[in-house]
Amino acid sequence: MQFLPVHIDTANKDVWVFGGGSAAEAKLRTLVKSKANIRVFADHQTSEIHRWAEKGRVVLEDASANFEAFPRPVLIYTAQPDEDLNLEMAKWARDNGILINAADQKNACDFHSPAIVDRSPVIVSIGSGGTSPGLARALKNKIEQFLPDQTGRIASSFGDIRARLSALLPSADSKQKIWAQFFGNHDLEEILSGAPSQLEAQVLEALNQDEQQIGSVSLVGAGPGDFELLTFKAARLLEQADVVIYDRLVGERVLDLARREAKFIYVGKTPYKASISQADINEIIIEEARQGHKVVRLKGGDPSIFGRADEEINALRNAEIPYEIVPGITAAAASAASAGISLTTREHNRSVTFMTGHGAKGYAEHDWKVFAEPGARAAVYMGVGAARFIQGRLLIHGANKSKPVTIVENASLETEKIVHSNLENLPQDLEKYGINGPAILLLGYASDFEISEEKLREKAVS
Ligand code: SAH
């Protein structure tokens, strides 16, 4: 993030604008809505700028006025046609520790003017880092349509309620919890279009609920990686969470849904590396819940598939802590979707097998005879490191060397890779295509049905 968004209090502070043309007018149109003391240095001004001067909203100075004689401003806008003059101004501003904005001149710009949706005191500002003001404006128009006019009034009412709640709730954390609960349980559109007078009763209701609240744990599936594959329920629970305990494969954007003040605990396990034990993870979850917190235990994919959810559930049951499981899209489903494959087919496989390449004690054993059968299919999790082992076991049990294997790495993410391989070439192909991220091996599945195992067999027979 090169441009940090901040909302600056300019009330009774000086802001200067150099230039009196249309570019200066555009900057001033927002500035005059603030409570800043505005000084415009220009020899000619547009009629709008004149009007603002007549209303006393801006003070006009000559372009040649000795600006150094005035009290230092907090911000400077320069919108003059002469770029060298803007650069000179930028140098002076920077030498004096003042932030400057030059219209359409990157090298003289410390900050940008965002597109804004003004529902004061609620201001939504949209910046594009200077890449596309047009896109920022288009986004602004979308938000304009969504935010009712009375949003500002609603916000002011919340301000009053907050002030009254302060006395009731001394800790900042408990206040945040109430608000997260309130916004989690109410429809935002209803709040924004509702009567401000009813808000206080609703907030007090959330407060009462909170007092009765004991800690709870939600085992939540974060899906395979693509933010859009997260469930609405997972998003809501994250927004309300006091504590988020998360794994290695959970994406940043998903974590961003939680309140910044929530406690984030990383308990990811890196394959082949010493990391936090499952027993320690169970203990952390229980300890946080016992403190009355709403705990979200966030796991990649679906929590109940190779996610050791069983161990966490047992620990929670023994500790008599209420829990719920929120399913997520598992990696095999995402991989099949990416490869354009159906996991079941009416003709060939009437059941689906999700198997792991690794068990508690190294490579996982399976009923290899079943999976070596022509047409047998399985989605293998954690199979990359075990590929040679799986290949060997299947071949020993009579599998066809040309049995298709579709490899899907980083399914649903931008870095996704799909490789069409077969049993014979599996280890070499993993190496050749540099598969070292999380991947699913779709055994017996080919996304190109022309090369499916059944077809190959038919050819061999005829
Ligand atoms: N609970 C998870 C699985 C955890 S086991 C789920 O339901 O998806 C970790 C394994 O999942 C990885 O070794 C890999 O085989 C698979 N995996 C997780 N995310 C993946 C992704 N985006 N693409 C492909 N495989 C993935």
Coordinates of N, CA and C in Angstrom, one line a residue, residues 95-171:
D95 N 10.7 20.8 1.9 CA 11.8 21.4 2.8 C 11.2 21.8 4.1
N96 N 9.9 22.2 4.1 CA 9.2 22.8 5.3 C 8.4 21.7 5.9
G97 N 8.5 20.5 5.5 CA 7.7 19.4 6.1 C 6.2 19.5 5.9
I98 N 5.8 20.0 4.8 CA 4.4 20.1 4.5 C 4.0 19.2 3.3
L99 N 2.9 18.5 3.4 CA 2.5 17.6 2.3 C 1.9 18.4 1.2
I100 N 2.2 18.0 0.0 CA 1.7 18.8 -1.2 C 1.1 17.9 -2.2
N101 N 0.1 18.4 -2.9 CA -0.6 17.7 -4.0 C -0.6 18.6 -5.2
A102 N 0.0 18.0 -6.3 CA 0.0 18.8 -7.6 C -0.9 18.0 -8.5
A103 N -1.9 18.8 -9.1 CA -2.8 18.2 -10.0 C -2.1 17.6 -11.2
D104 N -2.3 16.3 -11.4 CA -1.8 15.6 -12.6 C -0.3 15.7 -12.7
Q105 N 0.5 15.8 -11.6 CA 1.9 15.9 -11.7 C 2.6 15.0 -10.6
K106 N 2.9 13.8 -11.0 CA 3.3 12.8 -10.0 C 4.5 13.2 -9.2
N107 N 5.5 13.8 -9.9 CA 6.7 14.1 -9.1 C 6.6 15.2 -8.1
A108 N 5.4 15.9 -8.1 CA 5.2 16.9 -7.1 C 4.0 16.6 -6.2
C109 N 3.8 15.3 -6.0 CA 2.6 14.9 -5.3 C 2.9 14.0 -4.2
D110 N 2.6 14.4 -3.0 CA 2.8 13.5 -1.8 C 1.5 12.8 -1.4
F111 N 0.3 13.3 -1.9 CA -0.9 12.6 -1.6 C -1.9 12.9 -2.7
H112 N -2.9 12.0 -2.8 CA -3.9 12.2 -3.9 C -5.2 12.6 -3.2
S113 N -6.1 13.2 -4.1 CA -7.4 13.5 -3.6 C -8.3 12.3 -4.0
P114 N -8.8 11.6 -3.0 CA -9.7 10.5 -3.4 C -11.0 10.9 -3.9
A115 N -11.7 10.0 -4.6 CA -13.1 10.2 -5.0 C -13.8 10.0 -3.6
I116 N -14.8 10.8 -3.3 CA -15.5 10.7 -2.0 C -17.0 10.5 -2.2
V117 N -17.5 9.8 -1.2 CA -19.0 9.7 -1.0 C -19.2 10.4 0.3
D118 N -19.9 11.5 0.3 CA -20.0 12.3 1.5 C -21.3 12.1 2.1
R119 N -21.3 11.4 3.3 CA -22.5 11.4 4.1 C -22.0 11.8 5.5
S120 N -21.5 13.0 5.5 CA -20.8 13.4 6.8 C -21.7 13.2 8.0
P121 N -21.2 12.7 9.1 CA -19.8 12.4 9.3 C -19.2 11.2 8.7
V122 N -20.0 10.4 8.0 CA -19.4 9.2 7.3 C -18.8 9.7 5.9
I123 N -17.6 9.4 5.7 CA -17.0 9.8 4.4 C -16.3 8.5 3.9
V124 N -16.7 8.1 2.7 CA -16.1 7.0 2.0 C -15.1 7.5 1.0
S125 N -13.8 7.2 1.1 CA -12.9 7.8 0.2 C -12.3 6.6 -0.6
I126 N -12.2 6.9 -1.9 CA -11.7 5.8 -2.8 C -10.5 6.3 -3.6
G127 N -9.4 5.7 -3.5 CA -8.2 6.1 -4.2 C -7.8 4.9 -5.1
S128 N -7.0 5.3 -6.2 CA -6.5 4.2 -7.0 C -5.0 4.3 -7.1
G129 N -4.4 5.0 -6.1 CA -3.0 5.2 -6.2 C -2.5 5.9 -7.4
G130 N -3.4 6.7 -8.0 CA -3.0 7.5 -9.1 C -3.2 6.7 -10.4
T131 N -3.6 5.4 -10.4 CA -3.6 4.7 -11.6 C -4.8 5.0 -12.4
S132 N -6.0 5.1 -11.8 CA -7.2 5.3 -12.6 C -8.2 6.1 -11.8
P133 N -8.1 7.4 -11.8 CA -9.2 8.2 -11.1 C -10.6 7.9 -11.7
G134 N -10.6 7.5 -13.0 CA -11.9 7.2 -13.6 C -12.5 6.0 -12.9
L135 N -11.7 5.0 -12.6 CA -12.3 3.8 -12.0 C -12.7 4.2 -10.6
A136 N -11.9 5.0 -9.9 CA -12.3 5.4 -8.5 C -13.6 6.2 -8.5
R137 N -13.9 7.0 -9.6 CA -15.1 7.7 -9.7 C -16.3 6.7 -9.9
A138 N -16.0 5.7 -10.8 CA -17.1 4.7 -11.1 C -17.5 4.0 -9.8
L139 N -16.4 3.6 -9.0 CA -16.7 2.9 -7.8 C -17.5 3.8 -6.8
K140 N -17.1 5.1 -6.8 CA -17.8 6.1 -6.0 C -19.3 6.1 -6.4
N141 N -19.6 6.1 -7.7 CA -21.0 6.2 -8.1 C -21.8 5.0 -7.6
K142 N -21.1 3.8 -7.6 CA -21.8 2.6 -7.2 C -22.1 2.7 -5.7
I143 N -21.2 3.2 -4.9 CA -21.4 3.4 -3.4 C -22.4 4.4 -3.1
E144 N -22.4 5.5 -4.0 CA -23.4 6.5 -3.8 C -24.8 5.9 -3.9
Q145 N -25.0 5.0 -4.8 CA -26.3 4.4 -4.9 C -26.7 3.6 -3.7
F146 N -25.7 2.9 -3.1 CA -26.0 2.0 -2.0 C -26.2 2.7 -0.7
L147 N -25.5 3.8 -0.5 CA -25.6 4.5 0.9 C -26.7 5.5 0.9
P148 N -27.8 5.2 1.7 CA -28.9 6.2 1.8 C -28.4 7.5 2.3
D149 N -29.2 8.5 2.0 CA -28.8 9.9 2.4 C -28.7 10.1 3.9
Q150 N -29.5 9.3 4.6 CA -29.5 9.5 6.1 C -28.4 8.8 6.8
T151 N -27.4 8.2 6.0 CA -26.3 7.5 6.7 C -25.6 8.3 7.7
G152 N -25.4 9.6 7.4 CA -24.7 10.5 8.3 C -25.5 10.7 9.6
R153 N -26.8 10.8 9.5 CA -27.7 11.0 10.7 C -27.6 9.7 11.5
I154 N -27.6 8.5 10.9 CA -27.5 7.3 11.6 C -26.2 7.3 12.4
A155 N -25.1 7.6 11.7 CA -23.8 7.6 12.3 C -23.8 8.6 13.5
S156 N -24.4 9.7 13.4 CA -24.4 10.7 14.5 C -25.1 10.1 15.7
S157 N -26.2 9.3 15.4 CA -27.0 8.7 16.5 C -26.1 7.7 17.2
F158 N -25.4 6.9 16.4 CA -24.4 5.9 17.0 C -23.4 6.6 17.9
G159 N -23.0 7.8 17.4 CA -22.0 8.6 18.2 C -22.6 8.9 19.6
D160 N -23.9 9.3 19.6 CA -24.5 9.6 20.9 C -24.6 8.4 21.8
I161 N -25.0 7.3 21.1 CA -25.2 6.0 21.9 C -23.8 5.6 22.5
R162 N -22.8 5.7 21.6 CA -21.5 5.3 22.1 C -21.0 6.1 23.3
A163 N -21.3 7.4 23.3 CA -21.0 8.2 24.4 C -21.7 7.7 25.7
R164 N -23.0 7.3 25.5 CA -23.7 6.9 26.7 C -23.2 5.5 27.2
L165 N -22.8 4.6 26.2 CA -22.4 3.3 26.5 C -21.0 3.3 27.2
S166 N -20.3 4.3 27.0 CA -18.9 4.4 27.6 C -19.0 4.2 29.1
A167 N -20.0 4.8 29.7 CA -20.1 4.7 31.2 C -20.4 3.2 31.6
L168 N -21.2 2.6 30.7 CA -21.6 1.2 31.1 C -20.5 0.2 30.9
L169 N -19.7 0.4 29.8 CA -18.7 -0.6 29.5 C -17.3 0.1 29.5
P170 N -16.6 -0.2 30.6 CA -15.3 0.5 30.7 C -14.2 0.0 29.7
S171 N -14.2 -1.3 29.4 CA -13.1 -1.7 28.5 C -13.4 -1.5 27.0

